PDB file of C-alpha atoms in Angstrom:
ATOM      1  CA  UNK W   1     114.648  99.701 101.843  1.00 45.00           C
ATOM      2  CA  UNK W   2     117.094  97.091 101.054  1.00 48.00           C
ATOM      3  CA  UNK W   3     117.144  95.178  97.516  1.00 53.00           C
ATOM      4  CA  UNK W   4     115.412  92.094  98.976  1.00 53.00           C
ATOM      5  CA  UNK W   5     112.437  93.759 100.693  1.00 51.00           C
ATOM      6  CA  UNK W   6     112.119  95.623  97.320  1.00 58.00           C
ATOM      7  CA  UNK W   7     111.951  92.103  95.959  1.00 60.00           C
ATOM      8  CA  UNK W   8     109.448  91.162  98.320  1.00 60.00           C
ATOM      9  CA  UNK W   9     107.440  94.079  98.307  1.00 63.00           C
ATOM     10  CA  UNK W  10     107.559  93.399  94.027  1.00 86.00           C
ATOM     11  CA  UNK W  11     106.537  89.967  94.140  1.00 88.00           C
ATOM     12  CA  UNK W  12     103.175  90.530  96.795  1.00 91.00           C
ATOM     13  CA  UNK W  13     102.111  93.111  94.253  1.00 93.00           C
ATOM     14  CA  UNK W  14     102.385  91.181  91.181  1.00 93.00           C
ATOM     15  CA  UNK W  15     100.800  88.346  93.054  1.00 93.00           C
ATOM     16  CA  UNK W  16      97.475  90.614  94.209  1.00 96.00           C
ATOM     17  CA  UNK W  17      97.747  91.971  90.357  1.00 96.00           C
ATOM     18  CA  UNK W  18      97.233  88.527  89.547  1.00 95.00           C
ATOM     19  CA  UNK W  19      94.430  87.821  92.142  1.00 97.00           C
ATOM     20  CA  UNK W  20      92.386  91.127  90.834  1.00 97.00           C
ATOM     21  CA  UNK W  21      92.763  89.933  87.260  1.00 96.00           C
ATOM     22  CA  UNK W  22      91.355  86.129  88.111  1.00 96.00           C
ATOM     23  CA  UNK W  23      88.634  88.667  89.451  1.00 97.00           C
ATOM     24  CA  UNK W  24      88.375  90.829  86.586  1.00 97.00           C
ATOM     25  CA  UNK W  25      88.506  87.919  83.717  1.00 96.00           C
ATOM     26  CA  UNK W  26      85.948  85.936  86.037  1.00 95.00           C
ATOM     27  CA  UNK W  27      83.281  88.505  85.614  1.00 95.00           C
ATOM     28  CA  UNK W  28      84.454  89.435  81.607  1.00 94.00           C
ATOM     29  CA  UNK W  29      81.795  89.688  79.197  1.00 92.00           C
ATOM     30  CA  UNK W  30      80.967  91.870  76.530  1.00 91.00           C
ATOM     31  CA  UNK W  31      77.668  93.106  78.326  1.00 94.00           C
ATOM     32  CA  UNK W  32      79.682  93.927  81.160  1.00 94.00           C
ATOM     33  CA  UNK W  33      81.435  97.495  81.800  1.00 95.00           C
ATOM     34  CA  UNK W  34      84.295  97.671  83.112  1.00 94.00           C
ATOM     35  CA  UNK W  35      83.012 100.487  85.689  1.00 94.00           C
ATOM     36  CA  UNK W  36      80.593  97.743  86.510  1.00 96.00           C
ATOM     37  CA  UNK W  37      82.881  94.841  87.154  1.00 96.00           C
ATOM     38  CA  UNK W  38      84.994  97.118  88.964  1.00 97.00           C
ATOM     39  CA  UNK W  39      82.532  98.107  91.983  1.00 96.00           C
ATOM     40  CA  UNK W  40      80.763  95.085  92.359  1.00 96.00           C
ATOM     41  CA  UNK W  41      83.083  92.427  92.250  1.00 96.00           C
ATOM     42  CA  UNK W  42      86.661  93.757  92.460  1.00 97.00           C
ATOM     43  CA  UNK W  43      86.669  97.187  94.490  1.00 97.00           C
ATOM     44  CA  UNK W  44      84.649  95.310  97.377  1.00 97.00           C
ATOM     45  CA  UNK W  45      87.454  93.542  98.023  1.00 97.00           C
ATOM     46  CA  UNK W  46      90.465  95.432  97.076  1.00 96.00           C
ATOM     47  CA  UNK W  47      89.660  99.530  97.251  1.00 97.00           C
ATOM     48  CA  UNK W  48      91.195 100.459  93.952  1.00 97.00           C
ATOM     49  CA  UNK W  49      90.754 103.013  91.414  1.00 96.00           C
ATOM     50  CA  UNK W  50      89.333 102.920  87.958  1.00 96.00           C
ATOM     51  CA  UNK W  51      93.207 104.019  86.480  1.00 96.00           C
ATOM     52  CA  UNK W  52      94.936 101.599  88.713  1.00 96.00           C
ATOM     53  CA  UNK W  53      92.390  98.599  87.334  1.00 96.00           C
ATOM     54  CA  UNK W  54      93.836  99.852  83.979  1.00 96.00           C
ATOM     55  CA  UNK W  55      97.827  99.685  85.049  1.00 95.00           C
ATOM     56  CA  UNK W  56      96.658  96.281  86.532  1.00 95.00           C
ATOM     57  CA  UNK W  57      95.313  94.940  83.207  1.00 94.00           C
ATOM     58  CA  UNK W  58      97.977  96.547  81.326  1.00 94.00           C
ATOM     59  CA  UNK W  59     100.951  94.688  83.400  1.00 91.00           C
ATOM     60  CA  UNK W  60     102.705  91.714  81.964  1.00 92.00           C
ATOM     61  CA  UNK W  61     102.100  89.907  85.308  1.00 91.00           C
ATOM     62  CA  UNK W  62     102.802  86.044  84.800  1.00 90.00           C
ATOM     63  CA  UNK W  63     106.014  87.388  82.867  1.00 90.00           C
ATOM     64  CA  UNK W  64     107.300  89.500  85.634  1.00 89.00           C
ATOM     65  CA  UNK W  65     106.594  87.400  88.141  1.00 88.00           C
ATOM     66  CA  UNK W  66     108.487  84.492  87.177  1.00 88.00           C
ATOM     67  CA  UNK W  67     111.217  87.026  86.508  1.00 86.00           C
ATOM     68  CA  UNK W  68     110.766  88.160  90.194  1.00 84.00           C
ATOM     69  CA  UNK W  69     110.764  84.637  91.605  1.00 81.00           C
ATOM     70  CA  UNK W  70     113.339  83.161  89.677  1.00 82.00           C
ATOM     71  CA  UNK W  71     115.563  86.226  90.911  1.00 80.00           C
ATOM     72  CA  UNK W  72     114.462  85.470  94.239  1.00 75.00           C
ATOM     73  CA  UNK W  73     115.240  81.895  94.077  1.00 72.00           C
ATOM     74  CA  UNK W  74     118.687  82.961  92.390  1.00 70.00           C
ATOM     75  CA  UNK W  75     119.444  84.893  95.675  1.00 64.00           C
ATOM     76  CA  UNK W  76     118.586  82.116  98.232  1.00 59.00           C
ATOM     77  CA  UNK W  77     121.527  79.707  96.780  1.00 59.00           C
TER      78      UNK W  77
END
């Protein structure tokens, strides 16, 4: 895979990461489980697993994807 569809592939990830966080910090509360939030709201929608939600919540998304887009606008010019 070249470096650009890498790039590609990157930024479509981080931007779904960001879509199931809106998700996940939507339905917050402390009342709430996170098992709970997961298969009612998020896993309906995007089929993911408890330990992915986890690598999901744990990613620095916003950072990184600024990173990846400013890259990518680096490489257009």
């Amino acid at each position: 895979m070249s470096v650009k569809a890498k790039k590609g592939v990157s930024i479509n990830k981080l931007r779904r990461y960001k879509l199931i966080m809106d998700i996940y910090n939507e339905h917050k509360n402390k009342h709430i489980p996170l098992t709970k939030i997961l298969s009612e709201y998020i896993y309906p929608k995007y089929p993911i697993s408890r330990s992915t939600l986890y690598n999901i919540l744990f990613t620095p998304v916003e950072k990184e994807l600024k990173e990846a887009e400013a890259n990518r606008q680096q490489t257009l010019f």
